[in-house]
Coordinates of C-alpha atoms in Angstrom, one line a residue:
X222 CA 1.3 -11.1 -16.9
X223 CA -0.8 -8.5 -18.5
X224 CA -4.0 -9.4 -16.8
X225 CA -2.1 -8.2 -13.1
X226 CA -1.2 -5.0 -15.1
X227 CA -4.4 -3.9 -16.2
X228 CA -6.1 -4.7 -12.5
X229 CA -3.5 -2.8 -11.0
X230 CA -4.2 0.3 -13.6
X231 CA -7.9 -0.4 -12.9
X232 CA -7.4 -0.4 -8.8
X233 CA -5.3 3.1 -9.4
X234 CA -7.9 4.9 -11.0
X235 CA -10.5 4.0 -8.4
X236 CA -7.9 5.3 -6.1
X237 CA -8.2 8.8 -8.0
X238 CA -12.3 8.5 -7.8
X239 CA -12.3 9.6 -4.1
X240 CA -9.6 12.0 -4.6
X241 CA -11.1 14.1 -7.4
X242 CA -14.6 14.4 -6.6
X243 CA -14.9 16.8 -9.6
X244 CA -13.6 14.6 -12.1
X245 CA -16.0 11.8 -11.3
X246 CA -17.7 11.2 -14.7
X247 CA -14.0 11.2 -16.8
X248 CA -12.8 9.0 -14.2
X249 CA -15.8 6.9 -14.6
X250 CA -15.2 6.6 -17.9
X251 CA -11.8 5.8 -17.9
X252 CA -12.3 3.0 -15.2
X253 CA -15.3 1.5 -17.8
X254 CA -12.3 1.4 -20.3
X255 CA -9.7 -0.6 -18.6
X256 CA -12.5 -2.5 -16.9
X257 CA -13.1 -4.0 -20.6
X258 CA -9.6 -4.3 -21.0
X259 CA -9.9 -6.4 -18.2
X260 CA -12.7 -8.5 -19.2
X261 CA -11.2 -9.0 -23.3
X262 CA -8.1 -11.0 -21.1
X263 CA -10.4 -12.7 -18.6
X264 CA -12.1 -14.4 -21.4
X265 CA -9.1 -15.5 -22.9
X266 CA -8.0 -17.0 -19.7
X267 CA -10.9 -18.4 -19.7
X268 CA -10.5 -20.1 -22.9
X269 CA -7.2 -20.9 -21.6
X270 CA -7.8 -22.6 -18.4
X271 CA -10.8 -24.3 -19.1
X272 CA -13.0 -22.4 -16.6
X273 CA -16.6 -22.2 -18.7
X274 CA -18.5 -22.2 -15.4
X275 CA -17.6 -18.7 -14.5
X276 CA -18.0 -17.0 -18.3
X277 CA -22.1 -16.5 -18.0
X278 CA -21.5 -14.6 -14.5
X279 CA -18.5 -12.4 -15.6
X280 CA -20.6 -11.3 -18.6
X281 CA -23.4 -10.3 -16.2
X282 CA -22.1 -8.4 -14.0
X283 CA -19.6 -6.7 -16.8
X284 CA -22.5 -5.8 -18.5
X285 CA -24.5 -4.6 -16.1
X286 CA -21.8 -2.1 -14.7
X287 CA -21.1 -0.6 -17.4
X288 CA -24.8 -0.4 -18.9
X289 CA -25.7 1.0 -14.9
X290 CA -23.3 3.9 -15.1
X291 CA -23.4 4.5 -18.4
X292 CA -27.0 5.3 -18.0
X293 CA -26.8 7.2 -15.1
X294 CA -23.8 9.4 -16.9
X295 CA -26.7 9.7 -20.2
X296 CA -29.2 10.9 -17.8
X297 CA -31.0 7.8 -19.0
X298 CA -31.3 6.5 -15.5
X299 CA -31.7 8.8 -12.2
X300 CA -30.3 8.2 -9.0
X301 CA -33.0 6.2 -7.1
X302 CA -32.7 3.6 -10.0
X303 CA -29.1 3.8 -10.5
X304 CA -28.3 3.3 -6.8
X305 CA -30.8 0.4 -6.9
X306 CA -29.1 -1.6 -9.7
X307 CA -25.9 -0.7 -8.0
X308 CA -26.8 -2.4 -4.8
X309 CA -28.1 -5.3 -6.6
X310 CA -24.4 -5.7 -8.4
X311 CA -23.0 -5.5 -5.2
X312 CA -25.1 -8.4 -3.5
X313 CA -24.7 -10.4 -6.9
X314 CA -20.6 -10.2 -6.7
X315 CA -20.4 -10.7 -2.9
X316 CA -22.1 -14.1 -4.0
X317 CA -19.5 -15.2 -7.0
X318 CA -17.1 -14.2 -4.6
X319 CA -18.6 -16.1 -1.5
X320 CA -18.7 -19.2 -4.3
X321 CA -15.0 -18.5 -5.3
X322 CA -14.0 -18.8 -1.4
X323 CA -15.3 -22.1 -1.2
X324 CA -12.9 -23.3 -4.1
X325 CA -10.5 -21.6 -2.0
X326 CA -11.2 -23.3 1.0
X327 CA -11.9 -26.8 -0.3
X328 CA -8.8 -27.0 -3.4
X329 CA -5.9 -24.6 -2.7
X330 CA -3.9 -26.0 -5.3
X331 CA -6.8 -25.6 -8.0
X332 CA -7.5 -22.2 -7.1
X333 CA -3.7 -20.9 -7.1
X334 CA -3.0 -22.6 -10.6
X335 CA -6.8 -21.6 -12.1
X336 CA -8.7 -19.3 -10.1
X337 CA -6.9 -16.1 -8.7
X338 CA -7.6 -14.3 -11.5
X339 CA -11.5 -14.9 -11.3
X340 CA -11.2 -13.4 -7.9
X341 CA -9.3 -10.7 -8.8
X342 CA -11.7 -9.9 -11.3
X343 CA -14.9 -10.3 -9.0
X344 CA -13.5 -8.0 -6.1
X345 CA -12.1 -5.4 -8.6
X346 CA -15.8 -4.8 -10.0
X347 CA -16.9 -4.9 -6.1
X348 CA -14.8 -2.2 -4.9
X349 CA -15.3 0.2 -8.1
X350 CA -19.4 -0.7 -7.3
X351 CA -18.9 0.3 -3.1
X352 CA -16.4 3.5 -4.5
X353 CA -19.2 4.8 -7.4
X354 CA -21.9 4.4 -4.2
X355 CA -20.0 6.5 -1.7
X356 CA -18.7 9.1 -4.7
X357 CA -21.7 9.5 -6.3
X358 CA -24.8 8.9 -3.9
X359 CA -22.8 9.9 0.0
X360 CA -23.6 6.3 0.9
X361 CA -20.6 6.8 3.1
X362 CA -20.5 3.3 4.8
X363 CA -19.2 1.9 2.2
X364 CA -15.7 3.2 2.6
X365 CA -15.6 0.5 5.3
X366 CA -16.6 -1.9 2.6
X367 CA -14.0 -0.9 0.1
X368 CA -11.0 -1.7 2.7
X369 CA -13.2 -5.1 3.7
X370 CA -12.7 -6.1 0.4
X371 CA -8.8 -4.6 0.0
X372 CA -8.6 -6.9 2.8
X373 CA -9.9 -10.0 1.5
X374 CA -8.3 -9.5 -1.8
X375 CA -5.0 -9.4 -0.1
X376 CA -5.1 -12.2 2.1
X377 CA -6.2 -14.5 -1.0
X378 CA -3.1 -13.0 -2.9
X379 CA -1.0 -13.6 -0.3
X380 CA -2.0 -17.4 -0.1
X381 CA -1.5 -17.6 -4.3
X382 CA 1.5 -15.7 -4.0
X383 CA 3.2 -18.0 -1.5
X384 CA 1.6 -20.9 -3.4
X385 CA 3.5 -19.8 -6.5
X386 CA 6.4 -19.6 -4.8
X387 CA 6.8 -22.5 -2.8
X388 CA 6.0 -24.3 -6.4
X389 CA 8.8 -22.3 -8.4
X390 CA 11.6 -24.0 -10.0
X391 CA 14.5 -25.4 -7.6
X392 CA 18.3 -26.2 -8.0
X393 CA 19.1 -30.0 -8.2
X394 CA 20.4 -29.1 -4.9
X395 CA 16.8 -28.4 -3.4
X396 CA 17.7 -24.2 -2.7
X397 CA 14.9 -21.6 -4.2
X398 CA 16.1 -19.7 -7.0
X399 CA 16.9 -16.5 -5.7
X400 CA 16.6 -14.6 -9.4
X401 CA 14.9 -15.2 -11.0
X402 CA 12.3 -16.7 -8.0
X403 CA 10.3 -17.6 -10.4
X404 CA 10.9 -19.2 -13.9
X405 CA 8.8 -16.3 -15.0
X406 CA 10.4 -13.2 -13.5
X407 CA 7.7 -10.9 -15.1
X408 CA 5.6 -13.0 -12.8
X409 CA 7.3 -12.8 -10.2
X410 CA 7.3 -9.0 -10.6
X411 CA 3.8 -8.3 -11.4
X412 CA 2.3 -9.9 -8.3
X413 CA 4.4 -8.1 -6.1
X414 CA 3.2 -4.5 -8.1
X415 CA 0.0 -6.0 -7.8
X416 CA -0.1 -6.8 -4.3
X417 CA 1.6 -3.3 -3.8
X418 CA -1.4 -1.5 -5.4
X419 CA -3.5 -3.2 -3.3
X420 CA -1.7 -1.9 0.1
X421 CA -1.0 1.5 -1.8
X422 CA -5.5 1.8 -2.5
X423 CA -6.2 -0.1 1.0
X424 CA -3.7 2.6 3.2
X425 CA -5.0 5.6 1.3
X426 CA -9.0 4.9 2.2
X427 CA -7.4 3.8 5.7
X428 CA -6.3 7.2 6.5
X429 CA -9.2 9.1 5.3
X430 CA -11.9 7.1 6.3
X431 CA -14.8 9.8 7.5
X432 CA -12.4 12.6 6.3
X433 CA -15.9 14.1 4.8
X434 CA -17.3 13.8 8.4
X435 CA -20.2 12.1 6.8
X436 CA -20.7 9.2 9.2
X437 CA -23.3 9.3 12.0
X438 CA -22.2 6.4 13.9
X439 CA -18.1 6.2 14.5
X440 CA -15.1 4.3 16.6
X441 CA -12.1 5.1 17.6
X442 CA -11.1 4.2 14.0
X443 CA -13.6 7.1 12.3
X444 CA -14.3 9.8 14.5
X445 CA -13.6 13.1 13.6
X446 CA -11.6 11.6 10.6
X447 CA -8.4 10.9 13.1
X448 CA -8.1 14.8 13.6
X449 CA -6.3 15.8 16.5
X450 CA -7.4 18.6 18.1
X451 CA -4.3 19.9 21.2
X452 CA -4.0 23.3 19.5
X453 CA -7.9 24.7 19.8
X454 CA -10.2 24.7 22.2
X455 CA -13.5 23.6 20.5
X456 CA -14.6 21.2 17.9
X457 CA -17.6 19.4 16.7
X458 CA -19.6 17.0 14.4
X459 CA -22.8 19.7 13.2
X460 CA -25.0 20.1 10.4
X461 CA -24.8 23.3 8.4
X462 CA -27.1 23.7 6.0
X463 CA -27.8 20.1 5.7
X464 CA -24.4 19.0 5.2
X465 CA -21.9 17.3 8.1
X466 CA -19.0 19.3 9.1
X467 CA -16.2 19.4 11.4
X468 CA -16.0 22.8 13.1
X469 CA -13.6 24.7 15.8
X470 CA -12.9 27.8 16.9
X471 CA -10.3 28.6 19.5
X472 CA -12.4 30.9 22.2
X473 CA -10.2 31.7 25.2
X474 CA -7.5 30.1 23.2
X475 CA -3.3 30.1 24.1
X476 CA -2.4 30.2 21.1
X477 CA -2.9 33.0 18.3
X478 CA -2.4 30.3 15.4
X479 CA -4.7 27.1 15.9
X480 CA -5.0 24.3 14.1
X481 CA -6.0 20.9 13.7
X482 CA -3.7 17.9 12.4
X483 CA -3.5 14.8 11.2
X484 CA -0.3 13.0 11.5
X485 CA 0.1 9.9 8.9
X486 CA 3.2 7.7 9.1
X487 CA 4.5 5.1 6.4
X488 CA 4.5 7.4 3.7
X489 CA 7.2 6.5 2.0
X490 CA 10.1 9.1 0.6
X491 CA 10.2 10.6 -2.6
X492 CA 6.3 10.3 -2.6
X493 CA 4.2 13.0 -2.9
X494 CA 1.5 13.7 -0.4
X495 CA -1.3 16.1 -1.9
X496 CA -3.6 17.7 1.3
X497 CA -7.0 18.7 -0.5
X498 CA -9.2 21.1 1.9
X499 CA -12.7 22.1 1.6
X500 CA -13.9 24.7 4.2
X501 CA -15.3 28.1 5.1
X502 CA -16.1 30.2 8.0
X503 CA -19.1 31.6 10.0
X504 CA -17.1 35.3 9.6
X505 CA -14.1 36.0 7.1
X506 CA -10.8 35.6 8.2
X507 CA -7.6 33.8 7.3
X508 CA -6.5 30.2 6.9
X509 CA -3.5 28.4 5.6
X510 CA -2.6 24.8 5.0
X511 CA 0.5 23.0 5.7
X512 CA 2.6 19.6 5.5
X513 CA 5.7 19.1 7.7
X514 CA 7.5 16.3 7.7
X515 CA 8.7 15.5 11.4
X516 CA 10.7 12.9 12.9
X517 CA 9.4 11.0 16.1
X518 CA 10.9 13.4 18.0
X519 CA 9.5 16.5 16.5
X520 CA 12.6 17.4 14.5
X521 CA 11.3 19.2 11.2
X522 CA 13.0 17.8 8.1
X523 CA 10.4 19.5 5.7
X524 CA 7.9 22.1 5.4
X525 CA 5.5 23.5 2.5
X526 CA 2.9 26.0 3.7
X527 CA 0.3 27.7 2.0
X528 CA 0.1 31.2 1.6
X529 CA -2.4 32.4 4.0
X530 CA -5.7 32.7 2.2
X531 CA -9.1 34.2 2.5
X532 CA -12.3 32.3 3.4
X533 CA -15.9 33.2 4.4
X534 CA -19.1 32.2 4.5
X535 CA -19.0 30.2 1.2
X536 CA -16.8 27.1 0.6
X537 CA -13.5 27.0 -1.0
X538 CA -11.4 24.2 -1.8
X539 CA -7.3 24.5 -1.8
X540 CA -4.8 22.2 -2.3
X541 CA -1.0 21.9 -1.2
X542 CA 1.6 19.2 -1.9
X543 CA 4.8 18.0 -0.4
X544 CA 7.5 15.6 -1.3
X545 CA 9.1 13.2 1.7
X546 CA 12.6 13.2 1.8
X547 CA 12.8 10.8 4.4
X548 CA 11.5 7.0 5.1
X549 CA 11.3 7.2 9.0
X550 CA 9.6 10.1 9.5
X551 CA 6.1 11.1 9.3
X552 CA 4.0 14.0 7.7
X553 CA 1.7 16.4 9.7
X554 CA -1.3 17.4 7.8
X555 CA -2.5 21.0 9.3
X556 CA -5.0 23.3 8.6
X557 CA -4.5 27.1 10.1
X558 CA -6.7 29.7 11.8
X559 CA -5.2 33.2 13.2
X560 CA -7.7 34.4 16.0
X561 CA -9.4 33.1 19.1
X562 CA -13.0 33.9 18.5
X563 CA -15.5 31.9 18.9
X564 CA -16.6 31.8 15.5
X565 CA -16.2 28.6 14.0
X566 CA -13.9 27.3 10.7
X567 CA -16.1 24.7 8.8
X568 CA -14.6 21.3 7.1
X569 CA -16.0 19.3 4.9
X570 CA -13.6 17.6 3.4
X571 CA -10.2 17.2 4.1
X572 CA -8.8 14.3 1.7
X573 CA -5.0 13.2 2.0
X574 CA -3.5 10.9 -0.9
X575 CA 0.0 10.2 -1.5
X576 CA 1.9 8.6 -4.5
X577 CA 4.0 5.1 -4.6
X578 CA 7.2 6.3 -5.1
X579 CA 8.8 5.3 -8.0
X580 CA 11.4 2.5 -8.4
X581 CA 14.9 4.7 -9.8
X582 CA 16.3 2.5 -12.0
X583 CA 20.4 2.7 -13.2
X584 CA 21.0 3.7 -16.8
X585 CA 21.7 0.1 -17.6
X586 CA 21.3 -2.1 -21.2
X587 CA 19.0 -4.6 -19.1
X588 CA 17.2 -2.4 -15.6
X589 CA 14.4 -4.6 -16.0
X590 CA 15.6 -7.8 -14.6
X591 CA 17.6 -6.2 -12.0
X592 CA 17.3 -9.1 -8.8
X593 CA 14.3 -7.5 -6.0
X594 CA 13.5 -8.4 -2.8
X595 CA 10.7 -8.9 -1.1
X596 CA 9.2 -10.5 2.3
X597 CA 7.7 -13.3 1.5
X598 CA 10.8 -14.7 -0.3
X599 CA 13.2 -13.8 2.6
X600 CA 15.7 -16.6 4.0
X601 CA 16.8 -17.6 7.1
X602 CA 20.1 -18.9 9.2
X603 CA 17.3 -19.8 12.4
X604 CA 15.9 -22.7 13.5
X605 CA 11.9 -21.2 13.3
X606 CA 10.9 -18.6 10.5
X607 CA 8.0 -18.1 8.9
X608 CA 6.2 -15.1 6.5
X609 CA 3.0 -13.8 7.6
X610 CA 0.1 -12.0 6.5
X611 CA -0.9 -9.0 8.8
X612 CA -3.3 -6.2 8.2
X613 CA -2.4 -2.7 10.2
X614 CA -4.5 0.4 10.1
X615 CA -0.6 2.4 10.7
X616 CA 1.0 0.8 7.9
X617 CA 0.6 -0.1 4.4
X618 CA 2.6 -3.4 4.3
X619 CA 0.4 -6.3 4.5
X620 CA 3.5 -9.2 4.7
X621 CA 6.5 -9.8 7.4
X622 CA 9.2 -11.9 7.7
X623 CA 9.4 -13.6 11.4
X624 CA 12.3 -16.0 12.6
X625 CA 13.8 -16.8 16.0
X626 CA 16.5 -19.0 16.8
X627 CA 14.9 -20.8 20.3
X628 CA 17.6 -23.9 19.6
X629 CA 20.9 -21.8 19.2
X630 CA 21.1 -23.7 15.7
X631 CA 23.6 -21.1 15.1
X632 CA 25.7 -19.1 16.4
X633 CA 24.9 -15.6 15.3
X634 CA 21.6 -16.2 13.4
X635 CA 20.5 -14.1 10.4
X636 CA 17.7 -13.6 7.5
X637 CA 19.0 -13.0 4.2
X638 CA 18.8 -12.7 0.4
X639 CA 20.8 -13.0 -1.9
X640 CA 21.4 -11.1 -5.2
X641 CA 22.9 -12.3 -8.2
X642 CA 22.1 -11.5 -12.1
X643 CA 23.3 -14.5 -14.6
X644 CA 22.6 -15.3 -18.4
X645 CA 23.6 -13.4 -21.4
X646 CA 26.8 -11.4 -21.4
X647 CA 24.7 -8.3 -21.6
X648 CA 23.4 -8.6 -18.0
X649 CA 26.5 -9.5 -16.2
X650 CA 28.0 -6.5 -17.6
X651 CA 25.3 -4.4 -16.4
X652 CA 25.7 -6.0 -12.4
X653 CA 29.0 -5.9 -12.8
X654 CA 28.5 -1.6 -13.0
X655 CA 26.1 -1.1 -9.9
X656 CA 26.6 -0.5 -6.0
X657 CA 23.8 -1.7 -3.8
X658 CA 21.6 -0.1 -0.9
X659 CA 19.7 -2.4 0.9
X660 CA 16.7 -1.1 3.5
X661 CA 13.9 -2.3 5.8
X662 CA 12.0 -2.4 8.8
X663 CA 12.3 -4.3 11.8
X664 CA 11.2 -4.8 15.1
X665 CA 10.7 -7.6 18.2
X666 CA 7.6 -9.4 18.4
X667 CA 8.2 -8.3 22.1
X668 CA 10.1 -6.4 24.4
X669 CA 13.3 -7.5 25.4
X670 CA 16.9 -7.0 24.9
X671 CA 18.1 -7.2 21.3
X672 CA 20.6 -5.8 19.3
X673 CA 20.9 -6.1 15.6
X674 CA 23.2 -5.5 12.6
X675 CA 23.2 -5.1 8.8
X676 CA 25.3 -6.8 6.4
X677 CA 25.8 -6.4 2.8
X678 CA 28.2 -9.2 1.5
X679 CA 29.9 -10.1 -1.8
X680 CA 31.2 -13.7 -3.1
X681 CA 30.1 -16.7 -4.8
X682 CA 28.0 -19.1 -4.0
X683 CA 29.6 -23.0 -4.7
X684 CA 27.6 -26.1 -4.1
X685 CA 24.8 -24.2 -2.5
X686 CA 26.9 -22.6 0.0
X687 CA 27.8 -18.6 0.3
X688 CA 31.5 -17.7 0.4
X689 CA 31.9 -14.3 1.3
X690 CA 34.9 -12.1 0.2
X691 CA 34.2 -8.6 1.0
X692 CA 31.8 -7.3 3.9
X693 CA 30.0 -4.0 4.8
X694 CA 28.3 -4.0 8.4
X695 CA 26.9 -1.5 10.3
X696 CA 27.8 -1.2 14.5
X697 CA 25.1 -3.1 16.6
X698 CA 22.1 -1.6 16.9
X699 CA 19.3 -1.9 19.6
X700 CA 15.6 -2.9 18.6
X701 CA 12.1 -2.5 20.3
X702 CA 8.8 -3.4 19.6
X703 CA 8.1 -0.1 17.3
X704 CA 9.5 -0.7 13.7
X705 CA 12.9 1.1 13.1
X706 CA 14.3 1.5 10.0
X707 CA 17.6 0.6 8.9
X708 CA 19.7 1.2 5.5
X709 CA 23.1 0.3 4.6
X710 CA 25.5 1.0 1.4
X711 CA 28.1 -0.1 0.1
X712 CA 30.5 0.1 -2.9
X713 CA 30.9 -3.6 -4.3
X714 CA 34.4 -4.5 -5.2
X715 CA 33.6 -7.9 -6.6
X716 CA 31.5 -9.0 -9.9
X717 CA 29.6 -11.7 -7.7
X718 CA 26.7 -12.6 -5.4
X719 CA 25.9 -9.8 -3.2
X720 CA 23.9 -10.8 0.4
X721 CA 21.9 -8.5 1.7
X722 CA 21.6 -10.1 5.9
X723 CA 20.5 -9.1 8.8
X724 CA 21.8 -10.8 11.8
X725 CA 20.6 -10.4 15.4
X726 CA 22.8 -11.8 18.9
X727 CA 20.5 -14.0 20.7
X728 CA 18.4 -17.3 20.8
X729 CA 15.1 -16.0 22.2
X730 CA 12.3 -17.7 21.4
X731 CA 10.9 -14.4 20.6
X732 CA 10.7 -13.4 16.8
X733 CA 12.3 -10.9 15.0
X734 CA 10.2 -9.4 12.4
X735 CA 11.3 -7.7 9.3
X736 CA 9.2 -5.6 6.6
X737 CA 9.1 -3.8 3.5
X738 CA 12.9 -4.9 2.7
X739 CA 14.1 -3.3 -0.6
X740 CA 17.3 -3.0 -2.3
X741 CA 18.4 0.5 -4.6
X742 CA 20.7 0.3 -7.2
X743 CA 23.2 3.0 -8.0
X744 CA 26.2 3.3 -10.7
X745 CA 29.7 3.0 -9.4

């Protein structure tokens, strides 16, 4: 559906907006552009869906956005006017979107078959409105309001994306279609890249909310932009020549290299993490940058340092990147001092952003309908399961997969999916070519004793049932409360249906939980 693609190009830009700082006007400018994209194929759905009642507003506050920043870009407006016609777009959309809710509330069904896309539209020009506020005019605050809207945005997706599934087309035999899940696969796949923008935007201003040390008022959640601090001796919120900054110094200091850090987990591998730094110093003297990539035990996988520059009494902005090789570890974002004086280093911005890594696709005639996987459309061999929505300031992932098995309906109980790729002889060929990986996270909803195992499993499925003629397991492994991730491979000897299971050894009433499942795709 091209109107998901163009709000999830429009949702990436803003994501660059607080990244580049310098940039802002082209950035600006390129948001304007897709944001009329945008509205060209809301008015045609429009059109489409008979939904008249909303036209009038949408061409308000499209207008008036671009018209506001346009001006202010011209020099035609200045700020105090520009910030005041900004705040007065804001308080206009947080009212089509309160009326949009109601729909929500009051006629599920008519707002998953009609109105998503209004909403979509409405929060999109709200968080591009709270990002061109804290970019622009260091109205800071509204960082928070960016991620409360992410937040709302989701949970509505979530609710139409479930809706759309529950109401996709079905066997005569009552089981989901597993691929397409949809009779629209594009569909299927743009509201999962959708939804995944969303976490992707939502995670980044997660971790570097107050990472400009701008706010006066913080929590546990914004202080000191979640620096850590173990490695110096001092640090502090102060005001240098009327700007915020974090500073430290290391008097009477251990250690002859300092730092400070910011450890980030989820980050997914193959990404790249970009650390951008600006800071000085009340004397000159030498700093470096670095990312390490660590497991939870401190093991270093990866390292990419800076080469140990100058800096002084004016600001200076560097830059370093990394690429994670791993999934289950996390990156350490550090920023180096050599001496133990009690001069201070000087931050003032310290911005961390990281790209979705890219889905590899086999040099197939037809990669594009390869089968995926996600949790919402996971399956289950238990007697209780359910997907839920969750929000989590550690992880990007905003849906799980829950099940237990309190009524021993079976013996050794399992969630699944299954894989399969059908239709024109083209397609069948290309399955019939590729080995599978399958991957997730998991965890118990609490802490007791649990093992589990992964399966991948080839066959054919008759009469709705799954007969299995080749297995690849892995050896029983224990789970806790703390997600753990697990990956298993296998060369496929058969040109079937391939099962991708999970199975855990007990009937506790307690769930297991199961995220961010994905399947890779190799050539044999």
């Amino acid at each position: 559906m091209a109107y998901f693609e163009i709000a999830t190009a429009v949702l990436s830009a803003i994501g660059e907006h607080n990244a580049k700082i310098k940039q802002t006007n082209e950035i600006s400018a390129r948001i304007l552009n897709q944001l009329n994209d945008l509205k060209k194929e809301i008015v045609q759905y429009i059109l489409e869906h008979s939904l008249s009642q909303y036209e009038g507003k949408i061409d308000w506050y499209h207008e008036f956005y671009e018209q506001t920043i346009t001006d202010y870009i011209n020099g035609v407006k200045d700020e105090t006017k520009t910030k005041e016609n900004l705040t007065q777009l804001s308080f206009f959309l947080g009212e089509v979107i309160s009326e949009i809710n109601k729909t929500f509330i009051s006629d599920l069904q008519f707002y998953c078959k009609k109105v998503h896309p209004i909403l979509i539209n409405a929060v999109i020009f709200q968080i591009a409105t709270y990002t061109e506020m804290s970019v622009r005019f260091g109205e800071f605050t509204r960082d928070t309001d960016v991620i409360q809207s992410l937040d709302f945005l989701l949970e509505k997706h979530f609710s139409y994306y479930k809706y759309t599934y529950d109401n996709s087309n079905i066997y005569p035999n009552g089981t989901y279609l597993d691929r397409p899940v949809f009779n629209n696969f594009d569909l299927y796949k743009s509201i999962i890249k959708f939804r995944k923008e969303l976490e992707h935007l939502r995670f980044i201003n997660e971790i570097n909310l107050n990472s400009n040390f701008k706010l006066i008022e913080t929590t546990e959640r914004t202080a000191f932009g979640k620096f850590q601090f173990h490695r110096c001796t001092q640090h502090q919120i102060l005001e240098l020549n009327q700007i915020r900054v974090l500073a430290a110094n290391n008097q009477n200091g251990e250690l002859d290299n300092p730092s400070i850090l910011k450890d980030v987990h989820d980050i997914p591998e193959e990404s790249t993490a970009t650390f951008t730094v600006t800071l000085s110093s009340s004397i000159s003297r030498q700093a470096q940058l670095e990312i390490w990539e660590l497991t939870e035990s401190g093991e270093v996988i990866g390292e990419e340092p800076t080469v140990a520059f100058p800096i002084d009494n004016q600001w200076t902005t560097q830059t370093i990147t990394y690429r994670k090789k791993q999934m289950d570890t996390k990156l350490r974002f550090e920023i180096y001092w050599f001496d133990k004086n009690v001069d201070n280093i000087f931050i003032r911005n310290a911005n961390i952003t990281f790209t979705q890594a890219e889905e590899r696709l086999p040099d197939v005639q037809y990669p594009h309908i390869l089968p995926m996987v996600d949790s919402l459309v996971l399956k289950s061999r238990s007697n209780n399961k359910m997907p839920y929505f969750t929000i989590n300031p550690d992880y990007s992932s905003s849906i799980y997969f829950a099940a237990n098995d309190d009524k021993h309906t079976f013996e050794v109980p399992s969630v699944y999916y299954d894989l399969t790729m059908s239709g024109l002889n083209g397609p069948i060929k290309d399955w019939e070519r590729l080995n599978v990986t399958f991957e997730c996270f998991v965890k118990s909803r609490e802490n007791i004793d649990r093992n589990i195992a992964l399966a991948l499993h080839e066959g054919e499925m008759k009469n709705g049932n799954f007969n299995a003629k080749n297995t690849i397991s892995t050896e029983k492994q224990a789970i806790n409360t703390e997600w753990k991730f697990f990956r298993l491979s296998g060369s496929r000897q058969f040109n079937g249906w391939v099962r991708c299971e999970v199975y855990w050894f007990d009937s506790n009433a307690t769930d297991i939980m199961i995220r961010s499942p994905r399947v890779r795709y190799t050539l044999k």
